[in-house]
Amino acid sequence: MMENGGYVGQYGGEESYMEQEEEWEREGLLDPAWEKQQKKTFTAWCNSHLRKAGTSIENIEDDFRNGLKLMLLLEVISGETLPKPDRGKMRFHKIANVNKALDFIASKGVKLVSIGAEEIVDGNLKMTLGMIWTIILRFAIQDISVEEMTAKEGLLLWCQRKTAPYKNVNVQNFHLSFKDGLAFCALIHRHRPDLIDYSKLSKDNPLENLNTAFDVAEKYLDIPRMLDPDDLINTPKPDERAIMTYVSCYYHAFQGAQQAETAANRICKVLKVNQENERLMEEYERLASDLLEWIRRTMPWLNSRQSDSTLAGVQKKLEEYRTYRRKHKPPRVEQKAKLETNFNTLQTKLRLSNRPAYMPTEGKMVSDITNSWKGLEHAEKAFEEWLLAETMRLERLEHLAQKFKHKADTHEDWTKGKEEMLQSQDYRNCKLNELKALKKKHEAFESDLAAHQDRVEQIAAIAQELNTLEYHDCASVNARCQRICDQWDRLGALTQRRRQGLDEAERILEKIDLLHLEFAKRAAPFNNWLDGAREDLVDMFIVHTMEEIQGLIQAHDQFKATLGEADKEFNVIIGLVRDAEAIVKQEQVPGGLVNPYTTLSADLISRKWSEVRALVPQRDQTLANELRKQQNNEMLRRQFAEKANAVGPWIERQMDAVTAIGMGISGSLEEQLHRLKEYEQAVYAYKPSIEELEKIHQAVQESMIFENRYTHYTMETLRVGWEQLLTSINRNINEVENQILTRDSKGITQEQLTEFRSSFNHFDKNRTGRLAPEEFKSCLVSLGYSIGKDKQGDMDFQRILAVVDPNASGYVQFDAFLDFMTRESTDTDTAEQVIDSFRILASDRPYILPDELRRELPPDQAEYCIQRMPPYKGPNAIPGALDYMSFSTALYGESDL
């Protein structure tokens, strides 16, 4: 801040030039040499402008007394015309002219304190110097602004930046820092290195340095000598007003170069943004290609339904799938989240820098990746369902195959010799009693044959089911079933034929052994019952629930309840045999012990009955073992349900909390980001619970448990919920970081951002993260945006909608809303600004040369421009000319290179 004169405002306090001089004198700070330096410098400065009007001054306190040259000076430096001066030579004429000059100065927003026309007319040197200093401040220094600092600070910062690379130069003020002359030489060399050989200068030769700088400035830069080298060297602390006045001339002389530097800096900033965006695009393309390639390689495996049709082979595939879910997929979930995060960050940076939205190469859009990922998850679900169904199918097939073999073996054992027996003609040579015995035997066989009809049908039904379920060895099953059916048909035909033969001889067969016949009639069904009971007692079974095993146990208990009646029937049958043996022994009947009606014997019945009674406790043990297995399965269901019923709600609560934070309901963005990262840490800390649940789930699957009534959660839904929670946290973190990036890069305040978010959330009633057009209009109105209700207001609103919803989706997303409000609240860089910057470097030509780019820009950015700028094809083009206008508009998507 300039505090050394009567100019009050941005460059001074409330003290006048005189008051400051008096204060410095009281504090012992005033150097008598300052007035001499100011007088010489201010005189030279005034003459540097008056010479444009063909005049000059010699004595600053005398030559301005009549006000004529003072008014002329103001007209020259302002470019404006002052009121016509009074030409009289009386004192009041002079005072009137000086007042006209002072009024003009005041009209420029300058407040003069303690300086009046009378003092100037009376030749008061201090007041005259104060007035001239005020003019210098207003017209030579006020417009100097570097990074929005005050003029003095801006001019000092400009000197520091320009002289920073130079040895022995350290500009800290406008008095001692310039005494040795090196600072003046450095300023000249920085802008015109052809005028001074700085390497030959020495800090030990201040007089030579000062003379060199002042001579070169006067001869080549048209800056008159305003300072005396001897005065600067011999004064302990030179006057800063004099030095500031002289340095400001350097600033204005080099202002064109300053503009070029500013333009170059602006271009560098824009190019750095473009280079970073291109790097992010390449990173996105690489990650997207890698993820899509992995999905492409994985899909054929998930879509494959080929197996070796064995239970062991399918179980191996199921274990491979579990390994894939535990080890191979999780890194890809993280990669997908990172891909989406990078894409959102890139789009945000492009919006903030007014660049066109990034469009990935064909097939690599976020929607393409999302669709591929959904296809992957659908294939995973279908693959897992197929594996489990295939496991159940093959397990049932193995059970059916064993059952088929058992029943077929039993039937084939029974049919051995039956065809030969039925084809025999033995009844033609029998005695009467033998013939009758043969007939009764045949009747018993027919009863037995009918009893075996059900077994043959069961065998055929099992074979049919094996075919339906595509059993891998259907060929041998079908062949064996066909043999049994063909043989059954032959047995039926042979039985009918033998029956006809026996009926034909029935006329001569009268005597029948009723006792043997009764035994045969009762023993045959009892024997068949025994065979069926033995089959049921050793029958294999598959159950999946407690209800099923309890049903089998109940059926077995019912069977055991019938054993009493069976024991009575057994005793009756054995009693018949004993009665027959008693009669044969008593009556001495030859061959009477042989029962002609059946092949069954009391020993066979007794043995089978003993086997049945022995199988009952074995069946008890088998059912008890299965009951324990089902009880263990029930325990696994409860364990999984207990854990899942805790994990599921926990995930849902976390999702609700993350969603609430993502809505930006309370707290600053940094606080929201902090809370989100705390939730992220909490989620990763909770991962052991998910892994423990996975272990329980694996035990459940290995136990072939396919339903659980204790919970509505499945491992698949919990996995999806877990992955969605991770994705939601990452997405919200990314959104908050992008909002911080938007806020910081665009210069909007936290309060503005909170106001935007609060207004958006207020009208986003369903928390969808988007607004319908009417909701968006209400939101704008709530933020003070004026939208009329007339036709013009509708047209204005439609123009705004075209900006925030360019694809006409019917909704306004929060990012687009924030970007719009940010543009309304802050300034943004544009293609026009970049074009203006290049035009400065090109000296107002419509093209620029490679050498100019290499001279003004850093090497990497210069080459970046040279490689991408098209040749200039306009009028007066010279070889190598480049079209910077097309290049600049292409940076912002307004044209194509």
mmCIF file with all atom_site columns, N, CA and C in Angstrom, residues 425-448:
data_model
loop_
_atom_site.group_PDB
_atom_site.id
_atom_site.type_symbol
_atom_site.label_atom_id
_atom_site.label_alt_id
_atom_site.label_comp_id
_atom_site.label_asym_id
_atom_site.label_entity_id
_atom_site.label_seq_id
_atom_site.pdbx_PDB_ins_code
_atom_site.Cartn_x
_atom_site.Cartn_y
_atom_site.Cartn_z
_atom_site.occupancy
_atom_site.B_iso_or_equiv
_atom_site.pdbx_formal_charge
_atom_site.auth_seq_id
_atom_site.auth_comp_id
_atom_site.auth_asym_id
_atom_site.auth_atom_id
_atom_site.pdbx_PDB_model_num
ATOM 1  N N  . GLN A 1 425 ? -43.016 -131.284 -20.564 1.00 0.00 ? 425 GLN A N  1
ATOM 2  C CA . GLN A 1 425 ? -44.222 -132.115 -20.824 1.00 0.00 ? 425 GLN A CA 1
ATOM 3  C C  . GLN A 1 425 ? -44.376 -133.204 -19.760 1.00 0.00 ? 425 GLN A C  1
ATOM 4  N N  . ASP A 1 426 ? -43.852 -132.975 -18.579 1.00 0.00 ? 426 ASP A N  1
ATOM 5  C CA . ASP A 1 426 ? -43.838 -134.001 -17.541 1.00 0.00 ? 426 ASP A CA 1
ATOM 6  C C  . ASP A 1 426 ? -45.232 -134.465 -17.135 1.00 0.00 ? 426 ASP A C  1
ATOM 7  N N  . TYR A 1 427 ? -46.227 -133.616 -17.270 1.00 0.00 ? 427 TYR A N  1
ATOM 8  C CA . TYR A 1 427 ? -47.574 -133.990 -16.820 1.00 0.00 ? 427 TYR A CA 1
ATOM 9  C C  . TYR A 1 427 ? -48.211 -135.101 -17.678 1.00 0.00 ? 427 TYR A C  1
ATOM 10 N N  . ARG A 1 428 ? -47.668 -135.353 -18.860 1.00 0.00 ? 428 ARG A N  1
ATOM 11 C CA . ARG A 1 428 ? -48.257 -136.370 -19.729 1.00 0.00 ? 428 ARG A CA 1
ATOM 12 C C  . ARG A 1 428 ? -47.985 -137.792 -19.198 1.00 0.00 ? 428 ARG A C  1
ATOM 13 N N  . ASN A 1 429 ? -46.947 -137.953 -18.419 1.00 0.00 ? 429 ASN A N  1
ATOM 14 C CA . ASN A 1 429 ? -46.585 -139.293 -17.937 1.00 0.00 ? 429 ASN A CA 1
ATOM 15 C C  . ASN A 1 429 ? -46.794 -139.438 -16.436 1.00 0.00 ? 429 ASN A C  1
ATOM 16 N N  . CYS A 1 430 ? -47.555 -138.522 -15.824 1.00 0.00 ? 430 CYS A N  1
ATOM 17 C CA . CYS A 1 430 ? -47.741 -138.542 -14.372 1.00 0.00 ? 430 CYS A CA 1
ATOM 18 C C  . CYS A 1 430 ? -48.929 -139.431 -13.997 1.00 0.00 ? 430 CYS A C  1
ATOM 19 N N  . LYS A 1 431 ? -48.849 -139.839 -12.786 1.00 0.00 ? 431 LYS A N  1
ATOM 20 C CA . LYS A 1 431 ? -50.017 -140.506 -12.210 1.00 0.00 ? 431 LYS A CA 1
ATOM 21 C C  . LYS A 1 431 ? -51.052 -139.442 -11.915 1.00 0.00 ? 431 LYS A C  1
ATOM 22 N N  . LEU A 1 432 ? -52.237 -139.896 -11.537 1.00 0.00 ? 432 LEU A N  1
ATOM 23 C CA . LEU A 1 432 ? -53.322 -138.982 -11.322 1.00 0.00 ? 432 LEU A CA 1
ATOM 24 C C  . LEU A 1 432 ? -52.999 -137.982 -10.225 1.00 0.00 ? 432 LEU A C  1
ATOM 25 N N  . ASN A 1 433 ? -52.509 -138.535 -9.132  1.00 0.00 ? 433 ASN A N  1
ATOM 26 C CA . ASN A 1 433 ? -52.191 -137.614 -8.037  1.00 0.00 ? 433 ASN A CA 1
ATOM 27 C C  . ASN A 1 433 ? -51.040 -136.675 -8.398  1.00 0.00 ? 433 ASN A C  1
ATOM 28 N N  . GLU A 1 434 ? -50.118 -137.186 -9.198  1.00 0.00 ? 434 GLU A N  1
ATOM 29 C CA . GLU A 1 434 ? -49.007 -136.349 -9.631  1.00 0.00 ? 434 GLU A CA 1
ATOM 30 C C  . GLU A 1 434 ? -49.483 -135.237 -10.577 1.00 0.00 ? 434 GLU A C  1
ATOM 31 N N  . LEU A 1 435 ? -50.478 -135.643 -11.439 1.00 0.00 ? 435 LEU A N  1
ATOM 32 C CA . LEU A 1 435 ? -51.007 -134.665 -12.375 1.00 0.00 ? 435 LEU A CA 1
ATOM 33 C C  . LEU A 1 435 ? -51.738 -133.545 -11.616 1.00 0.00 ? 435 LEU A C  1
ATOM 34 N N  . LYS A 1 436 ? -52.580 -133.985 -10.672 1.00 0.00 ? 436 LYS A N  1
ATOM 35 C CA . LYS A 1 436 ? -53.257 -132.965 -9.892  1.00 0.00 ? 436 LYS A CA 1
ATOM 36 C C  . LYS A 1 436 ? -52.257 -132.079 -9.154  1.00 0.00 ? 436 LYS A C  1
ATOM 37 N N  . ALA A 1 437 ? -51.196 -132.727 -8.687  1.00 0.00 ? 437 ALA A N  1
ATOM 38 C CA . ALA A 1 437 ? -50.170 -131.922 -8.006  1.00 0.00 ? 437 ALA A CA 1
ATOM 39 C C  . ALA A 1 437 ? -49.525 -130.929 -8.960  1.00 0.00 ? 437 ALA A C  1
ATOM 40 N N  . LEU A 1 438 ? -49.303 -131.413 -10.201 1.00 0.00 ? 438 LEU A N  1
ATOM 41 C CA . LEU A 1 438 ? -48.720 -130.499 -11.188 1.00 0.00 ? 438 LEU A CA 1
ATOM 42 C C  . LEU A 1 438 ? -49.645 -129.311 -11.462 1.00 0.00 ? 438 LEU A C  1
ATOM 43 N N  . LYS A 1 439 ? -50.953 -129.597 -11.539 1.00 0.00 ? 439 LYS A N  1
ATOM 44 C CA . LYS A 1 439 ? -51.889 -128.510 -11.814 1.00 0.00 ? 439 LYS A CA 1
ATOM 45 C C  . LYS A 1 439 ? -51.911 -127.492 -10.671 1.00 0.00 ? 439 LYS A C  1
ATOM 46 N N  . LYS A 1 440 ? -51.950 -128.017 -9.466  1.00 0.00 ? 440 LYS A N  1
ATOM 47 C CA . LYS A 1 440 ? -51.941 -127.103 -8.326  1.00 0.00 ? 440 LYS A CA 1
ATOM 48 C C  . LYS A 1 440 ? -50.628 -126.300 -8.272  1.00 0.00 ? 440 LYS A C  1
ATOM 49 N N  . LYS A 1 441 ? -49.565 -127.037 -8.607  1.00 0.00 ? 441 LYS A N  1
ATOM 50 C CA . LYS A 1 441 ? -48.270 -126.334 -8.644  1.00 0.00 ? 441 LYS A CA 1
ATOM 51 C C  . LYS A 1 441 ? -48.296 -125.211 -9.671  1.00 0.00 ? 441 LYS A C  1
ATOM 52 N N  . HIS A 1 442 ? -48.954 -125.515 -10.818 1.00 0.00 ? 442 HIS A N  1
ATOM 53 C CA . HIS A 1 442 ? -49.041 -124.506 -11.855 1.00 0.00 ? 442 HIS A CA 1
ATOM 54 C C  . HIS A 1 442 ? -49.909 -123.324 -11.397 1.00 0.00 ? 442 HIS A C  1
ATOM 55 N N  . GLU A 1 443 ? -50.985 -123.606 -10.697 1.00 0.00 ? 443 GLU A N  1
ATOM 56 C CA . GLU A 1 443 ? -51.816 -122.537 -10.176 1.00 0.00 ? 443 GLU A CA 1
ATOM 57 C C  . GLU A 1 443 ? -51.018 -121.649 -9.200  1.00 0.00 ? 443 GLU A C  1
ATOM 58 N N  . ALA A 1 444 ? -50.218 -122.312 -8.385  1.00 0.00 ? 444 ALA A N  1
ATOM 59 C CA . ALA A 1 444 ? -49.377 -121.536 -7.471  1.00 0.00 ? 444 ALA A CA 1
ATOM 60 C C  . ALA A 1 444 ? -48.378 -120.668 -8.235  1.00 0.00 ? 444 ALA A C  1
ATOM 61 N N  . PHE A 1 445 ? -47.834 -121.256 -9.325  1.00 0.00 ? 445 PHE A N  1
ATOM 62 C CA . PHE A 1 445 ? -46.884 -120.483 -10.133 1.00 0.00 ? 445 PHE A CA 1
ATOM 63 C C  . PHE A 1 445 ? -47.563 -119.264 -10.762 1.00 0.00 ? 445 PHE A C  1
ATOM 64 N N  . GLU A 1 446 ? -48.817 -119.489 -11.263 1.00 0.00 ? 446 GLU A N  1
ATOM 65 C CA . GLU A 1 446 ? -49.551 -118.374 -11.843 1.00 0.00 ? 446 GLU A CA 1
ATOM 66 C C  . GLU A 1 446 ? -49.771 -117.263 -10.796 1.00 0.00 ? 446 GLU A C  1
ATOM 67 N N  . SER A 1 447 ? -50.056 -117.669 -9.567  1.00 0.00 ? 447 SER A N  1
ATOM 68 C CA . SER A 1 447 ? -50.208 -116.675 -8.498  1.00 0.00 ? 447 SER A CA 1
ATOM 69 C C  . SER A 1 447 ? -48.895 -115.942 -8.261  1.00 0.00 ? 447 SER A C  1
ATOM 70 N N  . ASP A 1 448 ? -47.822 -116.720 -8.259  1.00 0.00 ? 448 ASP A N  1
ATOM 71 C CA . ASP A 1 448 ? -46.506 -116.120 -8.061  1.00 0.00 ? 448 ASP A CA 1
ATOM 72 C C  . ASP A 1 448 ? -46.153 -115.189 -9.226  1.00 0.00 ? 448 ASP A C  1
#
